Tab-separated table of C-alpha atoms in Angstrom:
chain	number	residue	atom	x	y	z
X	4	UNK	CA	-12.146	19.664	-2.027
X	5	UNK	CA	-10.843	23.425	-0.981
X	6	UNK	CA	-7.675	24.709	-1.157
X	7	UNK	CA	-5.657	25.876	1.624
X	8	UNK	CA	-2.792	28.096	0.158
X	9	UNK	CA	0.499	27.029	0.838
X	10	UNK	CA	1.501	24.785	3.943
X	11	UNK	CA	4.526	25.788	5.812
X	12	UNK	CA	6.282	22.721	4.348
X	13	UNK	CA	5.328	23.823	0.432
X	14	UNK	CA	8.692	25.012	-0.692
X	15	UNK	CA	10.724	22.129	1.043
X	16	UNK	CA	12.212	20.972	-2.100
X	17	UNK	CA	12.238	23.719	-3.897
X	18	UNK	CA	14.942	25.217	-1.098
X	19	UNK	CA	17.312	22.824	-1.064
X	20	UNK	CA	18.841	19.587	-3.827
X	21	UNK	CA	19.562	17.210	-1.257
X	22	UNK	CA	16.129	16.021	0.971
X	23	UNK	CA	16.293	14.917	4.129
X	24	UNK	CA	13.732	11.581	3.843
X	25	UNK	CA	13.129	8.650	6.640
X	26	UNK	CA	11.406	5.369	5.425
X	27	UNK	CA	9.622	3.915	8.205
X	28	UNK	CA	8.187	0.508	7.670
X	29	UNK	CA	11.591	-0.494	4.555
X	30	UNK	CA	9.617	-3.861	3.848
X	31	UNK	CA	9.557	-4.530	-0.017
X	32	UNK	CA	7.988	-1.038	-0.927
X	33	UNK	CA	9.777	1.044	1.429
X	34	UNK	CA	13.069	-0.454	0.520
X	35	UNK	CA	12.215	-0.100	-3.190
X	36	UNK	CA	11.628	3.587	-3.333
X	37	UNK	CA	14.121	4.220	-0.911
X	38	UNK	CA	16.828	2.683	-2.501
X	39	UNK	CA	15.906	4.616	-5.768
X	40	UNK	CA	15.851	7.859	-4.110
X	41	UNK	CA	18.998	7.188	-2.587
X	42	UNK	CA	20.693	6.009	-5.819
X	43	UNK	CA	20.123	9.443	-6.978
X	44	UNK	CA	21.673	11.864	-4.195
X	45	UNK	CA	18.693	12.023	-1.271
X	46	UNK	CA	19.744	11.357	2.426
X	47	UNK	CA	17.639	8.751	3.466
X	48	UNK	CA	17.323	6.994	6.770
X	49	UNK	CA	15.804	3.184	7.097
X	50	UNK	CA	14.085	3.243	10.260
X	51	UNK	CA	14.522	-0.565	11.017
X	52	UNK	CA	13.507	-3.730	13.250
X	53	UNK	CA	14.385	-7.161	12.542
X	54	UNK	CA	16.207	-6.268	9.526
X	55	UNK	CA	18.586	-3.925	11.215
X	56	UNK	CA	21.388	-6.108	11.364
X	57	UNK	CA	21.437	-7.337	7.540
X	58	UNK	CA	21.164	-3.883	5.711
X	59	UNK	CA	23.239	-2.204	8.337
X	60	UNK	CA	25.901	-4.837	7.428
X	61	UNK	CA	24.744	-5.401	3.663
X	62	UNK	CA	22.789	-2.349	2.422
X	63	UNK	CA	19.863	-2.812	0.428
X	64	UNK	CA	19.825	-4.945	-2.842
X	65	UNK	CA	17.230	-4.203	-5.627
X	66	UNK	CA	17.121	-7.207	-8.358
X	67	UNK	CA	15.276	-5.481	-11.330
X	68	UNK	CA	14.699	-6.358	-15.392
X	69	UNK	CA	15.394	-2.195	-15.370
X	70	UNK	CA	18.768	-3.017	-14.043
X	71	UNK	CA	20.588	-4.659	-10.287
X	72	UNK	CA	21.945	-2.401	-8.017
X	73	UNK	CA	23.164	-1.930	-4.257
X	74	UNK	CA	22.650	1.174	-2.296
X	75	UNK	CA	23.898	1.945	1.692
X	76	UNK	CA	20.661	3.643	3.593
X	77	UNK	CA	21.726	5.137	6.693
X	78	UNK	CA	20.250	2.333	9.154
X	79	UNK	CA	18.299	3.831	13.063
X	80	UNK	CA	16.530	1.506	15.080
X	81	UNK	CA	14.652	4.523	16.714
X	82	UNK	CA	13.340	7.634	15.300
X	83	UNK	CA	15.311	9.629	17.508
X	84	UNK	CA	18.697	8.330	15.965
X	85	UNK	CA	17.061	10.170	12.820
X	86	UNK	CA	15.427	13.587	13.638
X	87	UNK	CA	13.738	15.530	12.358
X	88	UNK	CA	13.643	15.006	8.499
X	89	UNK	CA	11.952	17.257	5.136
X	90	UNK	CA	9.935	14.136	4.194
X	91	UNK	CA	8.394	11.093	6.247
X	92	UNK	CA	7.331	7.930	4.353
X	93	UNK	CA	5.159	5.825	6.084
X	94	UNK	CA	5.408	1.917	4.017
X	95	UNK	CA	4.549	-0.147	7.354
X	96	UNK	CA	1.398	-2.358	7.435
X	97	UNK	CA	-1.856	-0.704	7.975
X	98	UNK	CA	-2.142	-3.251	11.172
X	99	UNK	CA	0.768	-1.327	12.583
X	100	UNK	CA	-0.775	2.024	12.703
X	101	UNK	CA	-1.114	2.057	16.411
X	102	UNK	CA	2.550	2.640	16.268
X	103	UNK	CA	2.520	6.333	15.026
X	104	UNK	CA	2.356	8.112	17.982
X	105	UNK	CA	5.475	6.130	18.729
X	106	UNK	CA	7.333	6.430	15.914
X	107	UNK	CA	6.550	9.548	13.876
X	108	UNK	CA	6.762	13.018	16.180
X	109	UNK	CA	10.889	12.654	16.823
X	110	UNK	CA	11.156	12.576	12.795
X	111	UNK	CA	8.843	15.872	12.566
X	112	UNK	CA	8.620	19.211	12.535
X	113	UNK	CA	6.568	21.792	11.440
X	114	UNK	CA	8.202	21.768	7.818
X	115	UNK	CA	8.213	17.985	7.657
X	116	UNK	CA	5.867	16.183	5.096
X	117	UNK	CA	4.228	13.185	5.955
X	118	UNK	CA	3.726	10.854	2.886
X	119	UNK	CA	1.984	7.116	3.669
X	120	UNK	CA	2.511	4.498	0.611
X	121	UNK	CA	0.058	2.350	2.639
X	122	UNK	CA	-2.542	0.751	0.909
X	123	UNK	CA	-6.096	1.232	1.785
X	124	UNK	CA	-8.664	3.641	3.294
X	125	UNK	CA	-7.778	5.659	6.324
X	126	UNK	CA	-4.549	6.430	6.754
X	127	UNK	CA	-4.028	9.984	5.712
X	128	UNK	CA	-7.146	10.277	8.442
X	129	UNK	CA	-4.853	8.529	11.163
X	130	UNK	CA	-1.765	10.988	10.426
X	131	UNK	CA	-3.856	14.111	10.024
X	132	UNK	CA	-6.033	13.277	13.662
X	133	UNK	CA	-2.299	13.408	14.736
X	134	UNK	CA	0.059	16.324	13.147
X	135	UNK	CA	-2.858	17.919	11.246
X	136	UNK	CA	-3.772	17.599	7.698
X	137	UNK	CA	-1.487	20.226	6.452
X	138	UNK	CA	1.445	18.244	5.758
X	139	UNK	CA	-0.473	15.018	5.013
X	140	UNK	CA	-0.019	13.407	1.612
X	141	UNK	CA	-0.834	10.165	0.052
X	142	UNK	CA	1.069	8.057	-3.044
X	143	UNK	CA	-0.844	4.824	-4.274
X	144	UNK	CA	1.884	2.244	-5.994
X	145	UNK	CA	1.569	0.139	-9.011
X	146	UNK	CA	4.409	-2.446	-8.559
X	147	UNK	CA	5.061	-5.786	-8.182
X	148	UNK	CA	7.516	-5.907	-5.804
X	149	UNK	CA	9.005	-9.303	-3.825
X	150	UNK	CA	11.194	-9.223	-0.736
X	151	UNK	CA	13.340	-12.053	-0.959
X	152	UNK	CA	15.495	-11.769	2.461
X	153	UNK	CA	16.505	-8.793	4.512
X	154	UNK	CA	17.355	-5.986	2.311
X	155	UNK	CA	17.118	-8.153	-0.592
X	156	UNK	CA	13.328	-6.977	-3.167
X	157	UNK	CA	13.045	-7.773	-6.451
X	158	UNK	CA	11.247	-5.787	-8.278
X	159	UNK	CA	9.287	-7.543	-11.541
X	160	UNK	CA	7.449	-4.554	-13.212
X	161	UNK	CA	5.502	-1.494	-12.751
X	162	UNK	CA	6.343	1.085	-10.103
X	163	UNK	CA	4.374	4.542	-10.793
X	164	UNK	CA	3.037	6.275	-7.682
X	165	UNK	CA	0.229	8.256	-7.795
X	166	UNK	CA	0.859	11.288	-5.354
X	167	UNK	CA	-2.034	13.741	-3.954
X	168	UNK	CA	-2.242	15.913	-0.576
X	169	UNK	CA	-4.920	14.811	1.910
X	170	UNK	CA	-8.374	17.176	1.403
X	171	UNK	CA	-6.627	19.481	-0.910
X	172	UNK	CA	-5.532	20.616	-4.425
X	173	UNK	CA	-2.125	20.158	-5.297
X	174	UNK	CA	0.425	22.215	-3.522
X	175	UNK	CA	3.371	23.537	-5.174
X	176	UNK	CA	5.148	20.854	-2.701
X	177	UNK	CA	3.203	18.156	-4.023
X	178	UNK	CA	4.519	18.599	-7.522
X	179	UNK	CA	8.132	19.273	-6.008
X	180	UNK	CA	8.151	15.805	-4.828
X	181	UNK	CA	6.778	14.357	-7.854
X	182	UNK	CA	10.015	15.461	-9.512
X	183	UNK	CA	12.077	14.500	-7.364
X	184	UNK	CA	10.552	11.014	-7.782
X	185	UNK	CA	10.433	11.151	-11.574
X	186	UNK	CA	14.508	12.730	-11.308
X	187	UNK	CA	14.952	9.571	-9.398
X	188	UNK	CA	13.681	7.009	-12.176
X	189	UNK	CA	10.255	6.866	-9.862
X	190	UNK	CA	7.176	6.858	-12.747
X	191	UNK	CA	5.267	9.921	-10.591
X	192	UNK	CA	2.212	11.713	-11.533
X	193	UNK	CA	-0.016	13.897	-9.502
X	194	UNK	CA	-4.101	13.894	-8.664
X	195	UNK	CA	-6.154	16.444	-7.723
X	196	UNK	CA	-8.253	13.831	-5.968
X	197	UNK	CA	-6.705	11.530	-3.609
X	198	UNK	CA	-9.788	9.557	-2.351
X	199	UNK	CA	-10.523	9.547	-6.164
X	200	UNK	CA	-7.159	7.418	-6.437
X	201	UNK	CA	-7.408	6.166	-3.616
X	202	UNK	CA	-11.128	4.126	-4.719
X	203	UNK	CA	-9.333	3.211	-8.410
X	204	UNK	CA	-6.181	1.229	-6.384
X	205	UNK	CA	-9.257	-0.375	-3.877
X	206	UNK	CA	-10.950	-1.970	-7.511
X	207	UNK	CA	-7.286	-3.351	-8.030
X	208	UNK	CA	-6.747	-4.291	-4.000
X	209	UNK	CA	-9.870	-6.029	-3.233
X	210	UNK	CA	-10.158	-8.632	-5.564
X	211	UNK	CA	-6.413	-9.481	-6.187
X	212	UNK	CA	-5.419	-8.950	-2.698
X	213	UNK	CA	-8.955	-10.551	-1.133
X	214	UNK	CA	-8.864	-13.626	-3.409
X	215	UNK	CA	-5.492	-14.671	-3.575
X	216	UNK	CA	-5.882	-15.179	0.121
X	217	UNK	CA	-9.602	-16.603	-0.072
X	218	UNK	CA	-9.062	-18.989	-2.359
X	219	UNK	CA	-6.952	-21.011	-0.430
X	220	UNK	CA	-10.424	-21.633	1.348
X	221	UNK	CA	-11.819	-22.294	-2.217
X	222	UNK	CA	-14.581	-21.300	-4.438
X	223	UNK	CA	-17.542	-22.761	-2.740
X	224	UNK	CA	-16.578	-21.127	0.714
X	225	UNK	CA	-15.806	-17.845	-1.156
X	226	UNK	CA	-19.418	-18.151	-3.205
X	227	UNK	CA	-21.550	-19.228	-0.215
X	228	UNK	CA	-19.122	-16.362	2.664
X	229	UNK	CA	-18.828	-19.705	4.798
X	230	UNK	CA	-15.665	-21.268	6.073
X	231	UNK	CA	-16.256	-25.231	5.314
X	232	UNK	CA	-15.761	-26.908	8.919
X	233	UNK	CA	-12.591	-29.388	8.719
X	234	UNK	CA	-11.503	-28.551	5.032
X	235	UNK	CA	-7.689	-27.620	5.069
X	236	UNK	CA	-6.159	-24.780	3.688
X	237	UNK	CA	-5.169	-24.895	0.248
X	238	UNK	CA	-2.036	-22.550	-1.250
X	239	UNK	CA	-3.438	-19.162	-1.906
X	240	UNK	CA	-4.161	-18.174	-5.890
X	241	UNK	CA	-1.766	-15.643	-7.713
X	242	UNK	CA	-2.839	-12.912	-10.054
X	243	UNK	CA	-2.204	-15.037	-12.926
X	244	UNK	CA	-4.168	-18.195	-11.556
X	245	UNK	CA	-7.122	-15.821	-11.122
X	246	UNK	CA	-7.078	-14.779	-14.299
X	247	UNK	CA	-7.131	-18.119	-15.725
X	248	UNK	CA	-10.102	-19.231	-14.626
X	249	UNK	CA	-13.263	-18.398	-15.417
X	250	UNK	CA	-15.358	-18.817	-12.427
X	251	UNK	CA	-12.207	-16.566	-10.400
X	252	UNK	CA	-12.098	-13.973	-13.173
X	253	UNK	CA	-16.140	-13.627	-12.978
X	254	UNK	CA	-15.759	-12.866	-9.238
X	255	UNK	CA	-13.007	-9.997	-9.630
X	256	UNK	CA	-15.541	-9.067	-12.172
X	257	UNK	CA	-17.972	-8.550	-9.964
X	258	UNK	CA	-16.069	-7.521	-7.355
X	259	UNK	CA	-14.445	-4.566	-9.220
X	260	UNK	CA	-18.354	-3.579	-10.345
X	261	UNK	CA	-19.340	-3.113	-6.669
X	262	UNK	CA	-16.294	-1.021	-5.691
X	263	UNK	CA	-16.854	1.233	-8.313
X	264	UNK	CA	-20.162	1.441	-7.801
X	265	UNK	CA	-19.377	2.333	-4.255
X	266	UNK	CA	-16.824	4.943	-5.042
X	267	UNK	CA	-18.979	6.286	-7.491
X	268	UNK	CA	-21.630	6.785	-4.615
X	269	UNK	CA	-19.279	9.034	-3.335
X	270	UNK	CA	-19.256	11.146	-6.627
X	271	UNK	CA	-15.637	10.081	-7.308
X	272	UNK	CA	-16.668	9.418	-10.991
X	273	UNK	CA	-14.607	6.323	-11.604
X	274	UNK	CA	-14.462	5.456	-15.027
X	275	UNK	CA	-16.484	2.093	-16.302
X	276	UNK	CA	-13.262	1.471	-18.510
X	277	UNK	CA	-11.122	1.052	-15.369
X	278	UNK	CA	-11.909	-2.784	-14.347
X	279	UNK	CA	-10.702	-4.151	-17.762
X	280	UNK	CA	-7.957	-1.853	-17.790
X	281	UNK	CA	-6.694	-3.399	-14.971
X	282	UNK	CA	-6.830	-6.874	-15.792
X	283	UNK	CA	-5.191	-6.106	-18.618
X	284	UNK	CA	-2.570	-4.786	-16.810
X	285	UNK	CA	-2.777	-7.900	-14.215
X	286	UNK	CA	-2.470	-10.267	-17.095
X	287	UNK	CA	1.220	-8.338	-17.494
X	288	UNK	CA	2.438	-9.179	-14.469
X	289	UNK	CA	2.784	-12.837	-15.107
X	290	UNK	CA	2.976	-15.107	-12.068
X	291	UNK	CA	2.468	-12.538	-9.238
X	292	UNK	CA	1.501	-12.634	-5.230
X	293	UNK	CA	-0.292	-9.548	-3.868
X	294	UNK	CA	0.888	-8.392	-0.545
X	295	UNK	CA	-1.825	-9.969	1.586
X	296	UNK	CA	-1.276	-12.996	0.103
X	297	UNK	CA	2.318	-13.156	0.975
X	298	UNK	CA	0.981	-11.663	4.477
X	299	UNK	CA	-1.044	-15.139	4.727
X	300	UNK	CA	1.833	-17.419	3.702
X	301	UNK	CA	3.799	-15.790	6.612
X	302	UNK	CA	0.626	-16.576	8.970
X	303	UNK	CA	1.119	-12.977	9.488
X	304	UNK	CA	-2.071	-10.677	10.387
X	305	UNK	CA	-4.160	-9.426	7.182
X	306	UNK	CA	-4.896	-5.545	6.438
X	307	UNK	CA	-8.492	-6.015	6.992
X	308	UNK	CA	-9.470	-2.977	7.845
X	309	UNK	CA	-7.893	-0.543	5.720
X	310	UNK	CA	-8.107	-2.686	2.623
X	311	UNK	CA	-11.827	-4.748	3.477
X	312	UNK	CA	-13.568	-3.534	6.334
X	313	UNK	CA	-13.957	-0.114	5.633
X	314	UNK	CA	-14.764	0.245	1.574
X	315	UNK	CA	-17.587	-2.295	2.940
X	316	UNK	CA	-18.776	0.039	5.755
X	317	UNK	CA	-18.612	2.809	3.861
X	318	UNK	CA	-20.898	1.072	0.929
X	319	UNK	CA	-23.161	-0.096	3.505
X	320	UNK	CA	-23.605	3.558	4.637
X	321	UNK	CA	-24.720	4.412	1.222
X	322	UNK	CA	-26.739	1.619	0.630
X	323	UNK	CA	-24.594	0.455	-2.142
X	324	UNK	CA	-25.027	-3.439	-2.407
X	325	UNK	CA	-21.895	-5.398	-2.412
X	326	UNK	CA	-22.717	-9.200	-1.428
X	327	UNK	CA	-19.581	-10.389	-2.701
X	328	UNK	CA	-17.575	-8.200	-0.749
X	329	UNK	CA	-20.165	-8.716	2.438
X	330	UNK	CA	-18.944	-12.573	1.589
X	331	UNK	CA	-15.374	-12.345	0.793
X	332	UNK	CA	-14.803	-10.211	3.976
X	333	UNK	CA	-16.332	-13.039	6.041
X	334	UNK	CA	-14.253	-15.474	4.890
X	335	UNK	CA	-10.959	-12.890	5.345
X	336	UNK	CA	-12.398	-12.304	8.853
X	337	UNK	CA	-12.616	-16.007	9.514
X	338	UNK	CA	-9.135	-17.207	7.860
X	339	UNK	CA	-7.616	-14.030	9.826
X	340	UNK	CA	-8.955	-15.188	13.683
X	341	UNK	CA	-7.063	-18.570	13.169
X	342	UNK	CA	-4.262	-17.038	12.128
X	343	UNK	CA	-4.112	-15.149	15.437
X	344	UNK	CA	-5.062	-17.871	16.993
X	345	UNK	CA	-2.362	-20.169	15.819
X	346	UNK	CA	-0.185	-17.349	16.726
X	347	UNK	CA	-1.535	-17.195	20.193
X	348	UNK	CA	-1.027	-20.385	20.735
X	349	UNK	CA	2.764	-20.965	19.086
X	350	UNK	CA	3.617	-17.717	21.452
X	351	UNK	CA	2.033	-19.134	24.976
């Protein structure tokens, strides 16, 4: 990982107190952050569909054990209401991508950083094939986050992002916009190895995310990678469900052993320590529904490929064996076609 000098866009916060910021995608995690960097003294801009209406009229509520409060984003339903902003950040779905040739250029210019929350692998690629890598960064969240109604999230615990630029060493930018996350109540620190990070939130994302939604197929179909023919869907398990029993907790187990093994593959050195660490910190969070989960309960379209697909490809390139993640994929693949099938259908 080189280093590129400073980007035009280094000393954006550095020049000014007040940021110009856009949050496209405000679902729970956009609408989170936003609302905190609002709360202390950022412009920011809610680019904004179907929930246009209710935060336009309502604002944005965050219910928190840190404290309720109520902020007023400026609301656009097109990117062009915005401009051209200091900071971009991208909190949509990963199955949206497609959409950022649509929606990202009228909020950019050649000073403007690009910052995708998204979870997964292959998003910072999908920005830079776009605007460049230059201005590409990437932030991985820890939070449990729920969004109740329009403009309504509660937030239950966590909320650290991990920030890093895209194929680079920190920039003095990078660490700018840590700050003004941290002077914004934001937990913020900064790596100096972004797919690094990016691996350690996958050995979190994959099981979590992968089996809550799985298990509503249940354990034999998840041990065998088979859909059973006729057997209805069960609710989907939460984290803490998981954890309590022991042939779940055996498969995040071994699920978290082949993801590290496959980041490590890629030299990422990934600490052995990290699995347990994380389901200790799982265990904190109580009662809680990863986002794919809640994705399935809406019969919404999973993140396959950023989240699934692609850690398995890229294992299978380096001839890492992951048969649990071969399996669980197959059963995410199958449980995903009749969602979009039922959608088909409901929409003819």
């Amino acid at each position: 990982m080189g280093h590129s000098g400073l980007t035009q866009g280094a000393l954006f916060v550095l020049n000014r107190a007040t940021v110009k910021i856009a949050i496209v995608g405000p679902g729970a995690v956009g609408s989170y952050y936003g609302a905190k960097l609002l709360r202390f003294g950022q412009e920011v801009h809610f680019l904004l569909r179907s929930d246009y209406d209710a935060v336009r009229k309502s604002g944005v509520r965050i219910i928190s054990p840190e404290g309720n409060f109520s902020v007023r984003p400026r609301c656009a339903k097109t990117p062009e209401e915005i401009g051209v902003c200091d900071l971009v950040i991208i909190s949509l779905k990963t199955v949206a991508n497609d959409r950022f040739n649509e929606l990202l250029p009228p909020l950019t210019g050649p000073q403007t950083a690009l910052l995708t929350l998204q979870n997964g692998l292959g998003n910072e690629e999908a920005l830079s094939a776009i605007f460049g890598s230059d201005n590409v960064l990437g932030g991985l969240c820890f939070v449990c986050l729920n969004r109740l109604q329009p403009g309504v999230i509660e937030h239950l615990v966590h909320g650290k992002i991990t920030l890093g630029e895209f194929n680079r060493w920190p920039e003095p930018r990078t660490h700018d916009l840590a700050t003004m996350f941290r002077n914004s109540g934001i937990p913020c620190a900064v790596t100096d190895n972004l797919a690094r990070a990016r691996w350690e939130k996958l050995i979190w994302n994959i099981p979590f995310n992968g089996l809550g939604v799985a298990s509503a197929a249940g354990l034999e179909a998840v041990m065998n990678g088979k859909l059973i023919p006729g057997r209805p869907w069960s609710a989907g398990l939460s984290t803490d469900l998981l954890l309590a029993d022991a042939q779940w907790l055996q498969l995040i187990r071994d699920l978290m052993h082949e993801i590290k093994t496959t980041a490590n593959a890629l030299n990422l050195g990934i600490s052995d320590s990290l699995p347990e660490e994380l389901i200790s910190l799982t265990r904190a969070m109580k009662a809680y529904k990863p986002s794919t989960l809640l994705d399935f309960e809406k019969k919404q379209p999973l993140e396959l490929q950023s989240i699934f697909l692609t850690p398995l490809d890229i294992a299978r390139r380096h001839h890492v064996s992951t048969p649990r993640l071969q399996r669980l994929c197959t059963v995410l693949e199958g449980i995903n076609n009749s969602i979009e099938a039922q959608n088909a259908l409901s929409n003819s």
